[in-house]
Coordinates of C-alpha atoms in Angstrom, one line a residue:
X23 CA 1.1 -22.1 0.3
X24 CA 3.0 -19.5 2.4
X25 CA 2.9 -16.7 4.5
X26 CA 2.2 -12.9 3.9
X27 CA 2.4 -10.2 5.7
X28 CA 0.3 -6.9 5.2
X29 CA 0.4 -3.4 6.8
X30 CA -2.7 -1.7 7.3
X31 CA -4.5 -4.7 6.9
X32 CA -7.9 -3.5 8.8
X33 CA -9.5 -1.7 6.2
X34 CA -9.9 -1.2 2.3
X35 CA -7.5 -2.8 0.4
X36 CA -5.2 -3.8 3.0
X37 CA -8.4 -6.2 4.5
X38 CA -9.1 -7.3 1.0
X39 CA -5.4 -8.4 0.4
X40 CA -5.9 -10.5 3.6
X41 CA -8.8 -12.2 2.3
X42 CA -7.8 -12.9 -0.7
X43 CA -4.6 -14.1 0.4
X44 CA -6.3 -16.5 2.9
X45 CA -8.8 -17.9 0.4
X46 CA -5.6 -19.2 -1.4
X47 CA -4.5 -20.8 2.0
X48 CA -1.4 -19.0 2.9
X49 CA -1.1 -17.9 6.5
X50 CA -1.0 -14.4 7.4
X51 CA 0.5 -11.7 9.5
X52 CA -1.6 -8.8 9.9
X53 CA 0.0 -5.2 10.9
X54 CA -2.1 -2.0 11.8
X55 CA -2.7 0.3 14.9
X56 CA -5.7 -1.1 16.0
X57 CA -5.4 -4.5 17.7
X58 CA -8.7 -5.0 18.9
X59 CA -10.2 -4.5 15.3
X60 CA -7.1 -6.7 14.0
X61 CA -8.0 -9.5 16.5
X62 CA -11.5 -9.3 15.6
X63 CA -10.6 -9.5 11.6
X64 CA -8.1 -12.7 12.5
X65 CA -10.8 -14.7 14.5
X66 CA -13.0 -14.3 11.1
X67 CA -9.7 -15.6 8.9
X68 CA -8.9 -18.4 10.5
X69 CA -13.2 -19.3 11.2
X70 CA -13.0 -18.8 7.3
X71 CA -10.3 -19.8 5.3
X72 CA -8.9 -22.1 8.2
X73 CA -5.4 -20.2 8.1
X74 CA -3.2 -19.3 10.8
X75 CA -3.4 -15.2 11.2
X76 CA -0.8 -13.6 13.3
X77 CA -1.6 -9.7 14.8
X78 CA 1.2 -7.2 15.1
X79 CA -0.4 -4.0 16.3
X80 CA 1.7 -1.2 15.1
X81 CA 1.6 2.5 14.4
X82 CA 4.0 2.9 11.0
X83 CA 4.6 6.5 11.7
X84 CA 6.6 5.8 14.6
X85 CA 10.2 4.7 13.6
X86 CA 10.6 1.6 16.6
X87 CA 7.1 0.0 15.6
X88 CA 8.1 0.3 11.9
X89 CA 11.0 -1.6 13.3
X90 CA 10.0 -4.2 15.2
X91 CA 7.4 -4.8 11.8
X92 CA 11.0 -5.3 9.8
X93 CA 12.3 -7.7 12.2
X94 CA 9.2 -9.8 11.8
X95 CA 9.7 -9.6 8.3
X96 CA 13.2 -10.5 8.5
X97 CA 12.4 -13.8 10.7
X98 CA 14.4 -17.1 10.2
X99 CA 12.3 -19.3 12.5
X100 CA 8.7 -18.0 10.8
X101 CA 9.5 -17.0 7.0
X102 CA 7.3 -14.8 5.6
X103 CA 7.1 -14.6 1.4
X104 CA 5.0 -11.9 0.8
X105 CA 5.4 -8.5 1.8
X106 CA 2.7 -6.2 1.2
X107 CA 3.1 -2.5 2.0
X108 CA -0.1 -1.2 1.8
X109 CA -0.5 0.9 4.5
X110 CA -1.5 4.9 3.8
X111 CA -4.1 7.7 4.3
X112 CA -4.8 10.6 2.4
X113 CA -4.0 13.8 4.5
X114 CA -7.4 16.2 3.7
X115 CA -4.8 19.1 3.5
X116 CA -3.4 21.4 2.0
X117 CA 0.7 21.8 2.6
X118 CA 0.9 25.7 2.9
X119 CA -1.9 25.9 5.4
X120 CA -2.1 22.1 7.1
X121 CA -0.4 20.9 10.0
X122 CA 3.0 20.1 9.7
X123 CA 3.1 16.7 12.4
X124 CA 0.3 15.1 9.8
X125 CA 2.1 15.8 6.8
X126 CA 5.7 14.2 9.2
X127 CA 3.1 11.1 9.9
X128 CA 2.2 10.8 6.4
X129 CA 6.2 10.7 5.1
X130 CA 6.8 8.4 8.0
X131 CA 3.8 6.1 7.1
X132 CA 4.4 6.0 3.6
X133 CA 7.9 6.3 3.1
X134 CA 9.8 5.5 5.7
X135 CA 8.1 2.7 6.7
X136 CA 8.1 1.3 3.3
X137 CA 11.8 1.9 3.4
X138 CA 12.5 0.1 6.5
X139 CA 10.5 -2.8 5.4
X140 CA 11.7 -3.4 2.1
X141 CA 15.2 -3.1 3.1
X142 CA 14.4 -6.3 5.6
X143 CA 12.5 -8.1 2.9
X144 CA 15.3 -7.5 0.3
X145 CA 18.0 -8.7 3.1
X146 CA 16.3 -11.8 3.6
X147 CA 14.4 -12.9 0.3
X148 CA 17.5 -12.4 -1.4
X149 CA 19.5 -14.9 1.4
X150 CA 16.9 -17.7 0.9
X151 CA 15.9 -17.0 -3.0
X152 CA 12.6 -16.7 -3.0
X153 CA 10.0 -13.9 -2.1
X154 CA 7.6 -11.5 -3.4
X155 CA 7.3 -7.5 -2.3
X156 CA 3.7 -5.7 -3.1
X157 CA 4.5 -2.2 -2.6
X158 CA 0.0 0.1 -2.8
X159 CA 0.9 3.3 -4.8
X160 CA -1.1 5.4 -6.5
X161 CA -2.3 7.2 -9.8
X162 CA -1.7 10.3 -8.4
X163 CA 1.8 9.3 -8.4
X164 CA 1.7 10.5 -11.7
X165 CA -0.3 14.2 -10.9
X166 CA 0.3 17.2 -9.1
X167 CA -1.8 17.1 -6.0
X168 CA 0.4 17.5 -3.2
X169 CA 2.9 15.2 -0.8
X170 CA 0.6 12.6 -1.3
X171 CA 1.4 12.3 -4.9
X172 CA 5.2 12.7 -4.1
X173 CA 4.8 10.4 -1.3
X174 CA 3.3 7.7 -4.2
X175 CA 5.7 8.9 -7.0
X176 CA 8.4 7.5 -4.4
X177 CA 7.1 4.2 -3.6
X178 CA 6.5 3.9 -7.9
X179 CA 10.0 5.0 -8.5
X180 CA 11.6 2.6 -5.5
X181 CA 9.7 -0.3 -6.5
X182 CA 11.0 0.0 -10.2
X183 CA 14.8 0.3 -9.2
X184 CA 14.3 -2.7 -6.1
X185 CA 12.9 -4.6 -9.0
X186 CA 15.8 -4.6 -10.8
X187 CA 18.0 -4.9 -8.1
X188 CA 16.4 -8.2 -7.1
X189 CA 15.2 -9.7 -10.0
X190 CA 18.5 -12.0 -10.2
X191 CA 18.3 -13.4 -6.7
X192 CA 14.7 -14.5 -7.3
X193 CA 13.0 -11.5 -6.1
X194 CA 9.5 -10.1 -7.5
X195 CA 8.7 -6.5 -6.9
X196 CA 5.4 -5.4 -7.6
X197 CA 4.2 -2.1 -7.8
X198 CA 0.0 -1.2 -8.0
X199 CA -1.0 2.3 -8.8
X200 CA -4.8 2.3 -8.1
X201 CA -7.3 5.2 -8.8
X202 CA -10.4 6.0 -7.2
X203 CA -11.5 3.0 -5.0
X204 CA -14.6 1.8 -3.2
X205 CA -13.0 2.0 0.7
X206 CA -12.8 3.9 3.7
X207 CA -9.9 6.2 2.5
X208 CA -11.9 9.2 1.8
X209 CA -14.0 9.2 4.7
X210 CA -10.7 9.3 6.9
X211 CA -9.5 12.1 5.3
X212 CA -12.5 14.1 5.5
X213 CA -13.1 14.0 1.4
X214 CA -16.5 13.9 -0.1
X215 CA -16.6 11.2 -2.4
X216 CA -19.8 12.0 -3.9
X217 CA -18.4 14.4 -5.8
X218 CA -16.9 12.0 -8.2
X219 CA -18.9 9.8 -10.4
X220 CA -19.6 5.9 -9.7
X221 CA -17.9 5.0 -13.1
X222 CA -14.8 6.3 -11.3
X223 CA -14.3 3.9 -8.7
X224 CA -12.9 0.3 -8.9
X225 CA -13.7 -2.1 -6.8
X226 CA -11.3 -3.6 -3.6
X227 CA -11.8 -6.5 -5.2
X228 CA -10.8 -6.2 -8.6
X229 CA -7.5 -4.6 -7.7
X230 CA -6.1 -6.6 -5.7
X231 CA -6.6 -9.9 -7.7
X232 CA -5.0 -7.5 -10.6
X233 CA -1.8 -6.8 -7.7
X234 CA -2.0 -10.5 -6.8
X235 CA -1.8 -11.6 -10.8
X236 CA 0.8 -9.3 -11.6
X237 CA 3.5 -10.7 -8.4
X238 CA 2.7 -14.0 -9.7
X239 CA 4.0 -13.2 -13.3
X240 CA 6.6 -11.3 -12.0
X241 CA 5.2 -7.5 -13.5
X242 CA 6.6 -4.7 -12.1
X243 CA 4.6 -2.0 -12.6
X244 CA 0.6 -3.2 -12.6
X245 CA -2.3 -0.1 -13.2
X246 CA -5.8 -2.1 -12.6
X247 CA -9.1 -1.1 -14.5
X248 CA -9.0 -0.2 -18.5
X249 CA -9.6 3.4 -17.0
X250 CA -7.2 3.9 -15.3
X251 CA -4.7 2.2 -17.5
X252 CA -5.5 5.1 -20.4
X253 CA -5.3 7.9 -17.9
X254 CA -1.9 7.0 -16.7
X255 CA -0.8 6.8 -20.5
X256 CA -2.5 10.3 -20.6
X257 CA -0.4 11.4 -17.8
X258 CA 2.9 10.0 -19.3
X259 CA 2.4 11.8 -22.7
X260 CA 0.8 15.5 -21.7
X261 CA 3.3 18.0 -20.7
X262 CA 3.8 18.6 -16.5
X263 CA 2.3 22.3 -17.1
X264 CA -1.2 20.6 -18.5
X265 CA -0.8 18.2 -15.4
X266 CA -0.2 20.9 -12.8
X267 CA -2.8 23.2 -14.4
X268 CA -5.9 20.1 -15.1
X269 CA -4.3 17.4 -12.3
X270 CA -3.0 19.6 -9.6
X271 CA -4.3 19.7 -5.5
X272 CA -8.0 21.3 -7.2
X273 CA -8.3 17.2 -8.6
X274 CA -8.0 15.9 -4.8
X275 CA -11.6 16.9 -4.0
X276 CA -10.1 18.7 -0.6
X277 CA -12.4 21.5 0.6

C-alpha cells in the first residue's frame, strides 16, 4: 500500500480515483478548491476504507497554489507514489467570442499545473526509484474542438515523452484519454448532455479501473471502452481536413 495524490479529487473522476484508490488501502491526499466539500469527502474515506486522507485545498489556476501542491508532491518526510493529475473543466466557449481570463484559467489548470507537478514528481520518483504519474486527457485530444482539445493534445504528447524519459529510473507514466463520461463536467460548463446518446457515455467507474490497470502494467497510453478505442483509431487514420470538417468545435455540443 502507498500513498496517492489526486487533483480535483471532489467530483467525477477525480472522486472516483479516490475511491478506488482507498478501497485498495493506500492513503490519500486530496487537492481541489473546495475544502469544505474535500473535508466532507475525507471523513467518508477514512469511515470507509479506514485510510488516512490528507486535504490540500487549492485553486490550480493560480501559479503559488499549483506550487505549494508540487512541494507536497515532492515531500521527503510523507512520500507520495501516485500522482494523479486529473484536474479540468470544459470551458462552454467559443475562443473568438469567450472570455479571455477563462480560457488563461483553463491553460493554467490544465497545463501549467500539470507541468509544475510532474516536474516535482519526476525530481523525486526518479531520486527514490519508484513512482507512478496518471496524467486525465482526453479523446478530443485527437479532434478539432478548440483549446480544450489543444489543452489535452498536450498532456497526451507530454505524457508520451515523460514516459520515456523515466522509464529507466523506474518511473510509470500513464496517460488516459476518456470520451464522453457519466460526471458533472458538462453541467459545469453549461453543455447539454442530453443531446448525446446513453450508448455514448462510460461510466466513472470503468475508466478509472482501466487508468488504474494500465499504471500497474506500466502502459503508456490507455483509451477505456471498445468505443472509444475504434474512434481514436478512426481519428489516427482520417485526414485533419475530415477531422476539422466532422470533429471540429460543432462536435463539443456548445450552444
Amino acid at each position: 500500500m502507498g500513498s496517492a495524490l489526486i487533483t480535483g479529487a471532489s467530483a467525477g473522476l477525480g472522486l472516483e480515483f479516490a475511491w478506488q484508490l482507498a478501497a485498495e488501502g493506500n492513503d490519500l491526499v486530496l487537492v481541489a478548491r473546495n475544502r469544505a466539500r474535500l473535508e466532507a469527502i475525507a471523513h467518508d474515506l477514512r469511515q470507509v476504507a479506514g485510510v488516512q486522507v490528507e486535504v490540500l485545498a487549492a485553486d490550480l489556476s493560480r501559479h503559488d497554489d499549483a506550487r505549494a501542491v508540487a512541494r507536497r508532491v515532492a515531500q521527503h518526510s510523507r512520500p507520495i507514489g501516485l500522482l494523479v493529475n486529473n484536474a479540468g473543466f470544459g470551458l462552454g466557449q467559443e475562443f473568438s467570442t469567450g472570455e479571455w481570463e477563462r480560457e488563461e484559467e483553463a491553460l493554467d489548470v490544465m497545463v501549467r499545473a500539470v507541468l509544475i507537478t510532474c516536474h516535482a514528481a519526476a525530481r523525486e520518483f526518479s531520486r527514490r526509484g519508484y513512482g507512478g504519474i496518471i496524467n486525465v486527457s482526453s479523446m478530443t485530444a485527437g479532434t478539432a474542438q478548440g483549446t480544450y482539445s489543444a489543452h489535452k493534445a498536450w498532456v497526451r504528447t507530454f505524457s508520451e515523452g515523460l514516459a520515456a524519459e523515466l522509464a529507466p529510473a523506474g518511473v510509470s507514466v500513464t496517460c488516459v484519454t476518456p470520451g464522453l463520461i457519466r460526471t458533472e463536467f458538462h453541467e459545469r460548463a453549461a453543455v447539454d448532455a442530453s443531446q448525446w446518446a446513453d450508448l455514448l457515455f462510460a461510466q466513472p467507474e470503468a475508466v478509472v479501473n482501466a487508468a488504474l490497470e494500465a499504471c500497474r502494467r506500466g502502459r503508456v497510453l490507455v483509451t477505456p471502452t471498445l468505443l472509444y478505442k475504434a474512434a481514436a483509431a478512426a481519428l489516427r487514420i482520417a485526414p485533419r481536413s475530415l477531422v476539422r470538417k466532422f470533429a471540429g468545435p460543432g462536435l463539443s455540443g456548445r450552444n
